[in-house]
Amino acid sequence: MGKIKKKGTSGNAKNYITRSQAVRKLQIPLPDFRRLCIFKGIYPREPRSKKRASKSSTPSTTFYYTKDIQYLLHEPLLEKFRDQKALAKKISKALGRNEVSDAARLERNLTPRIRLDHIIKERYPTFVDALRDMDDALSMLFLFANLPSTENVPPKAVAKCQRLTLEFEHYLIRTHSLRKSFLSIKGIYYQATIQGQDVLWLVPYRFVQRAGTDIDFRIMATFVEFYTTLLSFVNFRLYTSIGLVYPPKLDAKSEESGAELSAFQLENQGNAGQAEVAEALDTEMHSKAQAEADRLLSLPEAEAGTAETGDVQAEALTAGDEPTAVDEPASTTLDQFTSLDPNADTLLQPSLTADVYTASQLFESFTVFLSRETPRHPLEFILRAFGCKRVGWDTSLGEPGAYCSEDDMRITHQIVDRPDIPLPSPPLTDGGLDTDDEDGPAVARKTNERIPGRIYVQPQWVWDSVNAGQLQRADLYAPGATLPPHLSPWVKPKKGGYDPTVPLAEQETAAEAEADSEEDELEADEALEEASDGEEIEGVRGDEEARELEDEVIVDDGMDVELAASDDDEEDDILDTKAGAGIDEWGGFSGDEAGDVDESTREARAHQAELEAEALGHMPQSGKNDAKKQAREAAQSKRTKAEREALEDVERRKLMMPRRKRKMFEKMVYSNAKKDEEAERLRAKKRKIEKQGGKPKAG
Amino acid sequence: MAARLDGKAAIPGQDRRRKFVLELKATSGYKSEAKLELRTMLDRLSSLSMDLKSMHAVLLGFSSPTAFTTKTTASRKKLQLAATAPKLRPGLLDMQVLLARLSTLVDADSEADSCVLVDESIETVAAILRVVLIRDLISGGCRDSISEASKQLRKSSGDTCMETNHTLPGGHTALNWKMAKTVVPQRAGQKRKVVEVAQVEAEEGNGQLEIGALNGEFEGDGEGEDVVSEDDSDEGVDEYDEEDDEEGVEDDDDELASDEIPSSEEGEEDVRQQLRDLKTSNGHSEPAQSLMGSDTAKAVAVIASDTPVKPFVDDDAADMPNYTITTDANGNPRYIYGEIDPVYDSDDSDAAIPGNTIGNIPLSYYDAYPHIGYDINGRCIARPAKGEALDSLLDSIDIPEGWTGLTDPATGKPLELTAEQLETLKKLTRNETPGDGYDPYPDMVEWFTGKGKEEVMPLSGAPEPKRRFVPSMHEHKRVLKMVKAIREGRIKPYRAPTEEDREREEAEHDFATYDVWATEQSRPDHVMNIPAPKLPPPGYEESYHPPPEYLPDDVERQTWEEQDEEDRDRDFLPRDHAALRKVPGYEQFVKEKFERCLDLYLAPRVRRSKLNIDPESLLPKLPDPAELKPFPTTCTTICRGHEGKVRSISIDPSGKWIGSGGDDGTVRVWDILTGRQLWKIKLSKEEAVNVVSWRPGPVETCILVACCGETIYFLLPQNDLCTPETEAKSRDLLDAGYGYAATAPAPAKTSTGATKPSLSSWTRPPTPLQDRGCLLTLTLHTTPKTLAWHRRGDYFSTVSPSATAVSTAIAIHTLSKHQTQHPRLRLRGLAQTTCFHPLKPLFFVATKTKVRIYDLQAQRLEKELLPGAKWISSISLHPQGSNLLVASYDKRLLWHDLELGATPYKVIRHHSKAVRAVAFHMGGLPLLADGSDDGTLHVLHGKVVGDLMVNAAVVPLRVLRGHAVVGSLGVLGVEWHGREAWCVSCGADGTVRVWT
């Protein structure tokens, strides 16, 4: 027989200690312990068995890993904390004696400088490790860069955050590492890919942030302190990796006047003496691109959607022809990995959005002007990160750094966020662009009028283009237009989940579709009964279709009742979605029109048949209805039977499962059902919206 | 006046001693350089003399003839006491002896025979003790008679005293004189006073004195002393020749009786000290003893002398008399003392003169007196005005200056403080310097180094070393080094950092100046390192312009708003903004980030593996039930007729009929195809039919066995159910036993020879019952609950699970012999059910938690199964005998492969309530069914393969629902048809159902 093991000497009892035990062991006050934990990235653990870990009978809330705390004992920061405490005592003593100058001197000379370099190295042994953990750091620093300085938030910290974040943005612009961005109600999400690591962060909108009373800024300041150190090292590494000098020179004067990004001067490492202004462009490149832009603008049919230009590299690849899709250079596009077996696991698909190449090309040929009401910084950042080199803005948004003024005729796109901008009044000179270039500013132009020769878009166009990796149709984003929904680029379509980009008919389950059609029919029946007086009743039509009909084809008749509405609906939907999906590829309305024409003729035919039947005096509907109803009931019973059988089968198989497995299975089924329910709810809503949207238009 | 002087004796020991010393000092012989020893001796001497004095006063009291005669009441007492006088004769004699010894002692002293002195002094003390006893006796009422004797005593001792004083050695003469001086006048005063009191004490002082006697050796002295002091105080106020006042005096005495004890203790303590000193006979104590001895003698001598002082006055001229002698009213000499001038320059008198000289006793002791103590001259200090007098005074005048409202505890007068004193007090309470003139930092006075006060002698005589005057070589070298370094610029002189420097430093601190990851080395990930989970990317609903279906409708919005912040599944409500410019700031931004921070460092982290698989893949693959047909799927026949629960069913071996029995006490036979009731018999009115079972067997018979109450009925169904042949065969079979029973050997006898009472009786039922089809009954003394037939149909076993008869719970009956046996099975726990192995002579017995298999031939336990169930309800053996099904009340069905081991091969938990019955298909189909209290039957496919290597496969096939749950009971019995895949069940709802 072995030795009797003593309780509490190994395993959970030894591996975990409570917080108070840890504090006692380190002999520091709790606030210092908190700071230390934040700096060192030490977090509480959840022991597998709380009962075994705690020695006392009272349930302790937090446990730390004993070895974490053990390592803390040798932390050089501990010494600094103690120095700080001693200094605080000295200062308070001096102040108590009314020796203010002594106190000031003590504070000046004796304040221990806390350096976190070793902690950065320790927590992130490699650079990639650091990049992996950048999400929270960036979100936090961007928040602090946008905070007003208060007594809790010293202006110095804010300035430092601003500077670091702008440096980071400069790197992203330089390397075109930004991949996705999303306008949410919380702020703007950005995602960059640096050295293969995806970094996602959130930048708040520029409003005064509301900080409640329950927010402890000391904790946040500790985090910010660590994050600033981290980001400065990351920036250093990033800058040096692309041959730039770090820190970049900051032009204090222009910074004060509000030139955010352009206040920095990036220097190459080789010629440190010669400063390269970040925004200063290669003149040759500039003129070339401008010429290209001008050529495009001068084309008679200036189609915004295809306003893509091949640039120097692209031209070499495409054989002289106008490149239709720039986002498919042979070298960089990614293959789609689709398995033939539908049951196979879904592989991790490579991201569809921009790679480096697309990112650097997307807006390269454009000269963009930002209107007064647009958020300048995000737009400037995103445009430049996606290749646009010439961004101008209204002087009210900050003088320095703007490429051009509003009247500049080189501008290809103007981003506006106003309700609508009237077209220029007739007497305006309709001179060519060339002339405009020369005496553009001289032409008297009414304010708040469109300047011809440029495309007016809303800001969302930029984001949607970026996320799609290709330019979107500008007319959908015209000022005053109802914008298409802005969708998050991170949501992956899941089996059974709701996907707003796909039409309803494609994703709804058979049961739903049937229930839907049933409902439709019922409604139609009711309508028919009501219509016995001969009144005209509003049709039941998909709103999409209706809208487009309205847009494109003027329907000759009034909207009469259609018996086969449901079938039509479904067909319409399919057609519609095809059309909708095709919009981007086809780039025109031809397909749509064709579909619509077919539709209208078929509808007309059906209507005709109906009229004939009515004229004959039959009431075919009723018999038809009964038969239909029976069929429907039969189908329903069949379906329910099948469902029941399936359910029974599952039950039967569940009986033979071990209990643990069965519980797991039930849990999974429950969570799946919840997801399905959510998706179903969304689909139902969508259906409802479609129907509601259809009615008023038809009426 | 004399009374006043006497008052001095009342001053407690301490003061007395001091006064003595003071007087000493006042004498010319007393010098400041007087030896300490002498002083301490004097001290002791004085205290002892005081004690002796008081004792003497008592003695004197009853020997004084003067005032005694004047009082009428006293004379009356005297007459009484005179009668008791003879009794005191021995005491008086003793007294005389004592006095004589005292005088001789003094003589011895003069001869300076120290050895004798020691012995003598001890004897003296003993004598004194005796005197005390005598005094007590006297105080008991015979003082007067003694007084005469004491007078004579005095006369005789007077001469010796004179002599003694003369013979004292020169060094001590002055002291003794002094003592004599102080003692003698007191005597004069006491004479009168004590006499007066003695009259009172004769009646009332008894108890008091007795207490004193009991308390110890010398306490009596203290008492005596106190008596004196009381009387003194009386006299301070009253005129003692007024008889009327005596009552008041008595009162005073009463009151003081208790108060006196503490004051006497001091004296007692002193005396004890003396005693101790006396008993230690070392050299040091010798002079004291000699002194004391002489003193005692002298004191005793003084007692005897009426006018002892005069000759001494003349004797010593240096000692100036402080009094004048006049003649008082009685013609006696009266001493009028002058003011005593205390010389307060000894170390005793450093303290300020107290306003009151009563010493360290509370003022409350004087509460009963008009005065509050005595001044140095022995005069009473009057009590300050109080009460009405003070009020009137206050009325007449304003509050005096310095009035504090306090009373000086020492004097009882109002405590008056001057403004300065008040100011000082105030400052003291505030921790300030006490006065204006107070200098907290006075100039240092250089007592030892100041001018003219230099120390003449240095501490060390060594001359100053040379190194004090010659520069150090090493220091010089070091300085040279530094100079060199400064010249070369290696050491820069300190320059206070300027603001610029500081800023530069800070800027360096702010931005990274080197690459931390210059020499990066990846570290393998540790298991305990749990990186913080990243925040999930935003979904569609977070968009500033989401698709319309993501926007909440009114109901959702309302529920979201009503929810608690913690309960919300997301922390924002999706909102739609038509344009980017309309998007407001997000209010919760800082809070969200803050909470993220808290999560990062406060939230406990744990690794959880998340299964991202299709739940379908978890389900086991089962063969399609369609492939496993046939099995019962639907209920084809329902047999209704029973009232109450149907407890048991059985299918006829031919497979045509169902027999059933239930709570209504009837046994019914049904047609299996139509559900028609073919035959019915009511066996009992009260008791339920617990078991119904057709007899199996190769011979075709038609016997239905039913257990009702304690009786087992063997029934032959009527109504032409069976053919005449089978009926005849059945009758023969049942009757065969009678013959056997008749020829059977006599029942076993017990050891005593008496016949054992038979536990069972096989009888022929009464004719009416026979007519209705019951041919045989078997009565047990317990109620059988289950019945199991052997395959051959000759044996059957019953189980009556009752705790009272454990040994007879299981019975095996032989039908052909009408015989009942109770096998001796050592079961632990109640037997539940049994069954026979179809092929081997094995017998399965299920107790509550175990199944035991017995070999009936070898009569031993073959195996024990541990199903792990808490309460087994029924068991069923596979027709091949290799597998056993165990149903339990704890919802489980357990499959035992008998070849595998004691634990079940498979546990199936698929019922929500207790499983009551289980049955294998006996006709070769791989089917089994169980019925449960949840009202369902489960039909399972259980294929047993002959191959040992292949485990039995169990596939659930069908859940048969139909039985209603009545009183939380559902299906009570399940039975399979012999050949077809038909299943019959009975339930608590009173139906029998056939499932095909």
PDB file of N, CA and C in Angstrom, chain A residues 34 43-45 108 115 117 122 124 127 132 136 156 183-185 189 233 237 417 460 483-484 486 488 498 652-653 655 668 681 685, chain B residues 502 506 509 514-517 520 523 528 530 534 538 542-545 549 551 556 581 596 601-602 604-605 613 615 620 625 910 956:
ATOM      1  N   ARG A  34      -4.104  44.747  -9.366  1.00  0.00           N
ATOM      2  CA  ARG A  34      -4.930  44.891 -10.560  1.00  0.00           C
ATOM      3  C   ARG A  34      -4.089  45.390 -11.726  1.00  0.00           C
ATOM      4  N   TYR A  43      -5.026  36.516 -15.755  1.00  0.00           N
ATOM      5  CA  TYR A  43      -6.473  36.504 -15.654  1.00  0.00           C
ATOM      6  C   TYR A  43      -6.886  35.367 -14.729  1.00  0.00           C
ATOM      7  N   PRO A  44      -8.048  35.480 -14.129  1.00  0.00           N
ATOM      8  CA  PRO A  44      -8.517  34.393 -13.265  1.00  0.00           C
ATOM      9  C   PRO A  44      -8.856  33.158 -14.097  1.00  0.00           C
ATOM     10  N   ARG A  45      -8.862  32.034 -13.445  1.00  0.00           N
ATOM     11  CA  ARG A  45      -9.201  30.793 -14.128  1.00  0.00           C
ATOM     12  C   ARG A  45     -10.436  30.196 -13.482  1.00  0.00           C
ATOM     13  N   ARG A 108       9.400  65.282  -9.374  1.00  0.00           N
ATOM     14  CA  ARG A 108      10.106  65.414 -10.643  1.00  0.00           C
ATOM     15  C   ARG A 108      11.260  64.411 -10.719  1.00  0.00           C
ATOM     16  N   ARG A 115       8.542  51.066 -17.321  1.00  0.00           N
ATOM     17  CA  ARG A 115       8.714  50.643 -18.704  1.00  0.00           C
ATOM     18  C   ARG A 115       8.147  49.244 -18.851  1.00  0.00           C
ATOM     19  N   ASP A 117       8.538  47.369 -21.674  1.00  0.00           N
ATOM     20  CA  ASP A 117       9.133  46.681 -22.820  1.00  0.00           C
ATOM     21  C   ASP A 117       9.275  45.185 -22.570  1.00  0.00           C
ATOM     22  N   GLU A 122       7.693  39.565 -23.252  1.00  0.00           N
ATOM     23  CA  GLU A 122       7.339  38.347 -22.539  1.00  0.00           C
ATOM     24  C   GLU A 122       5.962  37.843 -22.957  1.00  0.00           C
ATOM     25  N   TYR A 124       4.330  38.628 -25.742  1.00  0.00           N
ATOM     26  CA  TYR A 124       4.266  38.301 -27.163  1.00  0.00           C
ATOM     27  C   TYR A 124       5.664  37.931 -27.622  1.00  0.00           C
ATOM     28  N   PHE A 127       6.365  38.558 -33.139  1.00  0.00           N
ATOM     29  CA  PHE A 127       5.592  39.689 -33.632  1.00  0.00           C
ATOM     30  C   PHE A 127       4.179  39.254 -34.005  1.00  0.00           C
ATOM     31  N   ARG A 132      -1.808  39.176 -33.295  1.00  0.00           N
ATOM     32  CA  ARG A 132      -3.015  38.414 -32.988  1.00  0.00           C
ATOM     33  C   ARG A 132      -3.814  39.095 -31.893  1.00  0.00           C
ATOM     34  N   ASP A 136      -8.203  44.307 -29.450  1.00  0.00           N
ATOM     35  CA  ASP A 136      -8.631  45.128 -28.311  1.00  0.00           C
ATOM     36  C   ASP A 136      -7.784  46.375 -28.195  1.00  0.00           C
ATOM     37  N   LYS A 156      -2.352  64.453 -22.671  1.00  0.00           N
ATOM     38  CA  LYS A 156      -1.157  63.818 -23.202  1.00  0.00           C
ATOM     39  C   LYS A 156      -1.474  62.407 -23.715  1.00  0.00           C
ATOM     40  N   LEU A 183     -19.945  50.003 -41.740  1.00  0.00           N
ATOM     41  CA  LEU A 183     -20.550  51.112 -40.995  1.00  0.00           C
ATOM     42  C   LEU A 183     -21.620  50.545 -40.088  1.00  0.00           C
ATOM     43  N   SER A 184     -21.327  50.544 -38.818  1.00  0.00           N
ATOM     44  CA  SER A 184     -22.350  50.012 -37.913  1.00  0.00           C
ATOM     45  C   SER A 184     -22.926  51.161 -37.098  1.00  0.00           C
ATOM     46  N   ILE A 185     -23.918  50.837 -36.294  1.00  0.00           N
ATOM     47  CA  ILE A 185     -24.485  51.921 -35.494  1.00  0.00           C
ATOM     48  C   ILE A 185     -23.560  52.277 -34.338  1.00  0.00           C
ATOM     49  N   TYR A 189     -16.250  49.642 -38.301  1.00  0.00           N
ATOM     50  CA  TYR A 189     -15.355  48.496 -38.135  1.00  0.00           C
ATOM     51  C   TYR A 189     -14.370  48.474 -39.289  1.00  0.00           C
ATOM     52  N   PHE A 233       5.531  49.713 -30.324  1.00  0.00           N
ATOM     53  CA  PHE A 233       6.493  48.695 -30.774  1.00  0.00           C
ATOM     54  C   PHE A 233       6.042  48.051 -32.077  1.00  0.00           C
ATOM     55  N   ARG A 237       8.002  48.153 -35.635  1.00  0.00           N
ATOM     56  CA  ARG A 237       8.313  46.967 -36.432  1.00  0.00           C
ATOM     57  C   ARG A 237       7.708  47.081 -37.831  1.00  0.00           C
ATOM     58  N   ASP A 417     -23.412  63.730 -48.877  1.00  0.00           N
ATOM     59  CA  ASP A 417     -24.363  63.085 -47.968  1.00  0.00           C
ATOM     60  C   ASP A 417     -25.535  64.019 -47.749  1.00  0.00           C
ATOM     61  N   GLN A 460     -21.782  55.496 -48.541  1.00  0.00           N
ATOM     62  CA  GLN A 460     -21.906  54.041 -48.457  1.00  0.00           C
ATOM     63  C   GLN A 460     -21.346  53.356 -49.692  1.00  0.00           C
ATOM     64  N   LEU A 483     -30.879  54.035 -50.257  1.00  0.00           N
ATOM     65  CA  LEU A 483     -29.682  53.205 -50.350  1.00  0.00           C
ATOM     66  C   LEU A 483     -30.040  51.732 -50.207  1.00  0.00           C
ATOM     67  N   PRO A 484     -29.323  50.880 -50.908  1.00  0.00           N
ATOM     68  CA  PRO A 484     -29.487  49.443 -50.615  1.00  0.00           C
ATOM     69  C   PRO A 484     -28.955  49.161 -49.216  1.00  0.00           C
ATOM     70  N   HIS A 486     -26.935  48.131 -46.091  1.00  0.00           N
ATOM     71  CA  HIS A 486     -25.500  47.994 -45.899  1.00  0.00           C
ATOM     72  C   HIS A 486     -25.271  46.726 -45.097  1.00  0.00           C
ATOM     73  N   SER A 488     -23.002  43.525 -43.431  1.00  0.00           N
ATOM     74  CA  SER A 488     -21.720  43.232 -42.793  1.00  0.00           C
ATOM     75  C   SER A 488     -20.944  42.246 -43.650  1.00  0.00           C
ATOM     76  N   TYR A 498     -30.572  32.556 -42.295  1.00  0.00           N
ATOM     77  CA  TYR A 498     -31.162  33.527 -43.208  1.00  0.00           C
ATOM     78  C   TYR A 498     -30.061  34.376 -43.811  1.00  0.00           C
ATOM     79  N   ARG A 652     -36.375   6.630 -31.627  1.00  0.00           N
ATOM     80  CA  ARG A 652     -35.976   5.246 -31.539  1.00  0.00           C
ATOM     81  C   ARG A 652     -34.452   5.138 -31.417  1.00  0.00           C
ATOM     82  N   ARG A 653     -33.796   5.925 -32.243  1.00  0.00           N
ATOM     83  CA  ARG A 653     -32.338   5.851 -32.230  1.00  0.00           C
ATOM     84  C   ARG A 653     -31.767   6.478 -30.961  1.00  0.00           C
ATOM     85  N   LEU A 655     -33.015   6.193 -28.146  1.00  0.00           N
ATOM     86  CA  LEU A 655     -33.121   5.245 -27.040  1.00  0.00           C
ATOM     87  C   LEU A 655     -31.835   4.460 -26.864  1.00  0.00           C
ATOM     88  N   MET A 668     -27.658  20.065 -28.623  1.00  0.00           N
ATOM     89  CA  MET A 668     -27.352  20.530 -29.969  1.00  0.00           C
ATOM     90  C   MET A 668     -28.627  20.778 -30.751  1.00  0.00           C
ATOM     91  N   ARG A 681     -37.886  33.381 -38.336  1.00  0.00           N
ATOM     92  CA  ARG A 681     -38.506  34.653 -37.963  1.00  0.00           C
ATOM     93  C   ARG A 681     -38.131  35.727 -38.967  1.00  0.00           C
ATOM     94  N   LYS A 685     -40.536  37.738 -41.557  1.00  0.00           N
ATOM     95  CA  LYS A 685     -40.581  39.203 -41.588  1.00  0.00           C
ATOM     96  C   LYS A 685     -40.375  39.700 -42.996  1.00  0.00           C
TER      97      LYS A 685
ATOM     98  N   ARG B 502      14.154  66.788 -19.893  1.00  0.00           N
ATOM     99  CA  ARG B 502      13.089  65.935 -19.412  1.00  0.00           C
ATOM    100  C   ARG B 502      12.128  65.564 -20.543  1.00  0.00           C
ATOM    101  N   GLU B 506      11.273  61.985 -22.121  1.00  0.00           N
ATOM    102  CA  GLU B 506       9.914  61.489 -22.174  1.00  0.00           C
ATOM    103  C   GLU B 506       9.534  61.039 -23.574  1.00  0.00           C
ATOM    104  N   HIS B 509      10.829  57.897 -24.236  1.00  0.00           N
ATOM    105  CA  HIS B 509      10.069  56.906 -23.492  1.00  0.00           C
ATOM    106  C   HIS B 509       8.762  56.588 -24.221  1.00  0.00           C
ATOM    107  N   TYR B 514      13.478  50.868 -30.572  1.00  0.00           N
ATOM    108  CA  TYR B 514      14.160  49.646 -31.026  1.00  0.00           C
ATOM    109  C   TYR B 514      13.102  48.578 -31.266  1.00  0.00           C
ATOM    110  N   ASP B 515      13.519  47.497 -31.842  1.00  0.00           N
ATOM    111  CA  ASP B 515      12.583  46.428 -32.164  1.00  0.00           C
ATOM    112  C   ASP B 515      12.624  45.386 -31.056  1.00  0.00           C
ATOM    113  N   VAL B 516      11.501  45.242 -30.379  1.00  0.00           N
ATOM    114  CA  VAL B 516      11.484  44.251 -29.292  1.00  0.00           C
ATOM    115  C   VAL B 516      11.630  42.855 -29.861  1.00  0.00           C
ATOM    116  N   TRP B 517      11.114  42.716 -31.053  1.00  0.00           N
ATOM    117  CA  TRP B 517      11.099  41.358 -31.616  1.00  0.00           C
ATOM    118  C   TRP B 517      12.289  41.124 -32.542  1.00  0.00           C
ATOM    119  N   GLU B 520      13.298  37.386 -32.133  1.00  0.00           N
ATOM    120  CA  GLU B 520      12.096  36.712 -31.642  1.00  0.00           C
ATOM    121  C   GLU B 520      12.243  35.206 -31.774  1.00  0.00           C
ATOM    122  N   ARG B 523       7.442  30.556 -28.915  1.00  0.00           N
ATOM    123  CA  ARG B 523       7.389  29.712 -27.734  1.00  0.00           C
ATOM    124  C   ARG B 523       6.236  28.750 -27.935  1.00  0.00           C
ATOM    125  N   MET B 528      -1.970  25.850 -20.210  1.00  0.00           N
ATOM    126  CA  MET B 528      -2.662  26.727 -19.267  1.00  0.00           C
ATOM    127  C   MET B 528      -2.811  28.138 -19.792  1.00  0.00           C
ATOM    128  N   ILE B 530      -4.549  30.599 -21.866  1.00  0.00           N
ATOM    129  CA  ILE B 530      -5.825  30.697 -22.567  1.00  0.00           C
ATOM    130  C   ILE B 530      -5.940  32.116 -23.111  1.00  0.00           C
ATOM    131  N   LYS B 534     -11.689  36.610 -28.929  1.00  0.00           N
ATOM    132  CA  LYS B 534     -11.898  37.864 -29.660  1.00  0.00           C
ATOM    133  C   LYS B 534     -13.379  38.187 -29.690  1.00  0.00           C
ATOM    134  N   PRO B 538     -19.247  42.084 -36.291  1.00  0.00           N
ATOM    135  CA  PRO B 538     -20.648  42.538 -36.272  1.00  0.00           C
ATOM    136  C   PRO B 538     -21.486  41.804 -37.307  1.00  0.00           C
ATOM    137  N   GLU B 542     -26.298  44.993 -36.975  1.00  0.00           N
ATOM    138  CA  GLU B 542     -25.567  46.114 -36.401  1.00  0.00           C
ATOM    139  C   GLU B 542     -25.338  47.220 -37.419  1.00  0.00           C
ATOM    140  N   SER B 543     -25.707  46.946 -38.645  1.00  0.00           N
ATOM    141  CA  SER B 543     -25.472  47.920 -39.707  1.00  0.00           C
ATOM    142  C   SER B 543     -26.250  49.209 -39.460  1.00  0.00           C
ATOM    143  N   TYR B 544     -25.707  50.291 -39.972  1.00  0.00           N
ATOM    144  CA  TYR B 544     -26.441  51.557 -39.794  1.00  0.00           C
ATOM    145  C   TYR B 544     -27.644  51.596 -40.710  1.00  0.00           C
ATOM    146  N   HIS B 545     -27.623  50.743 -41.722  1.00  0.00           N
ATOM    147  CA  HIS B 545     -28.748  50.715 -42.665  1.00  0.00           C
ATOM    148  C   HIS B 545     -29.000  49.253 -42.986  1.00  0.00           C
ATOM    149  N   GLU B 549     -35.813  43.515 -42.630  1.00  0.00           N
ATOM    150  CA  GLU B 549     -36.295  42.429 -41.776  1.00  0.00           C
ATOM    151  C   GLU B 549     -35.508  42.333 -40.471  1.00  0.00           C
ATOM    152  N   LEU B 551     -34.910  44.893 -38.631  1.00  0.00           N
ATOM    153  CA  LEU B 551     -35.378  45.925 -37.690  1.00  0.00           C
ATOM    154  C   LEU B 551     -36.430  45.331 -36.779  1.00  0.00           C
ATOM    155  N   GLU B 556     -41.101  43.423 -30.412  1.00  0.00           N
ATOM    156  CA  GLU B 556     -39.712  43.114 -30.074  1.00  0.00           C
ATOM    157  C   GLU B 556     -39.054  44.281 -29.355  1.00  0.00           C
ATOM    158  N   ARG B 581     -25.053  60.585 -42.544  1.00  0.00           N
ATOM    159  CA  ARG B 581     -25.006  61.803 -41.727  1.00  0.00           C
ATOM    160  C   ARG B 581     -26.009  61.750 -40.589  1.00  0.00           C
ATOM    161  N   ARG B 596     -15.389  45.411 -21.660  1.00  0.00           N
ATOM    162  CA  ARG B 596     -14.441  44.509 -22.308  1.00  0.00           C
ATOM    163  C   ARG B 596     -13.141  44.455 -21.491  1.00  0.00           C
ATOM    164  N   TYR B 601      -9.505  41.242 -17.726  1.00  0.00           N
ATOM    165  CA  TYR B 601      -8.668  40.952 -16.571  1.00  0.00           C
ATOM    166  C   TYR B 601      -9.432  40.375 -15.388  1.00  0.00           C
ATOM    167  N   LEU B 602     -10.752  40.355 -15.448  1.00  0.00           N
ATOM    168  CA  LEU B 602     -11.510  39.853 -14.300  1.00  0.00           C
ATOM    169  C   LEU B 602     -12.239  38.551 -14.573  1.00  0.00           C
ATOM    170  N   PRO B 604     -13.007  34.910 -15.306  1.00  0.00           N
ATOM    171  CA  PRO B 604     -12.261  33.660 -15.299  1.00  0.00           C
ATOM    172  C   PRO B 604     -12.338  33.004 -16.675  1.00  0.00           C
ATOM    173  N   ARG B 605     -11.224  32.458 -17.083  1.00  0.00           N
ATOM    174  CA  ARG B 605     -11.204  31.837 -18.404  1.00  0.00           C
ATOM    175  C   ARG B 605     -11.141  30.333 -18.242  1.00  0.00           C
ATOM    176  N   ILE B 613     -20.584  19.791 -35.003  1.00  0.00           N
ATOM    177  CA  ILE B 613     -20.935  18.692 -35.893  1.00  0.00           C
ATOM    178  C   ILE B 613     -22.438  18.620 -36.018  1.00  0.00           C
ATOM    179  N   PRO B 615     -25.774  17.141 -35.358  1.00  0.00           N
ATOM    180  CA  PRO B 615     -26.242  16.256 -34.274  1.00  0.00           C
ATOM    181  C   PRO B 615     -26.660  14.882 -34.796  1.00  0.00           C
ATOM    182  N   PRO B 620     -26.939   6.746 -33.230  1.00  0.00           N
ATOM    183  CA  PRO B 620     -26.411   5.467 -33.696  1.00  0.00           C
ATOM    184  C   PRO B 620     -27.174   4.977 -34.930  1.00  0.00           C
ATOM    185  N   PRO B 625     -36.620  -0.566 -39.067  1.00  0.00           N
ATOM    186  CA  PRO B 625     -37.586  -1.486 -38.458  1.00  0.00           C
ATOM    187  C   PRO B 625     -38.315  -2.329 -39.501  1.00  0.00           C
ATOM    188  N   HIS B 910     -35.549   3.862 -21.140  1.00  0.00           N
ATOM    189  CA  HIS B 910     -36.381   4.519 -22.152  1.00  0.00           C
ATOM    190  C   HIS B 910     -37.791   4.763 -21.656  1.00  0.00           C
ATOM    191  N   PRO B 956     -34.656  -0.923 -30.679  1.00  0.00           N
ATOM    192  CA  PRO B 956     -36.031  -0.561 -30.362  1.00  0.00           C
ATOM    193  C   PRO B 956     -36.871  -0.496 -31.631  1.00  0.00           C
TER     194      PRO B 956
END
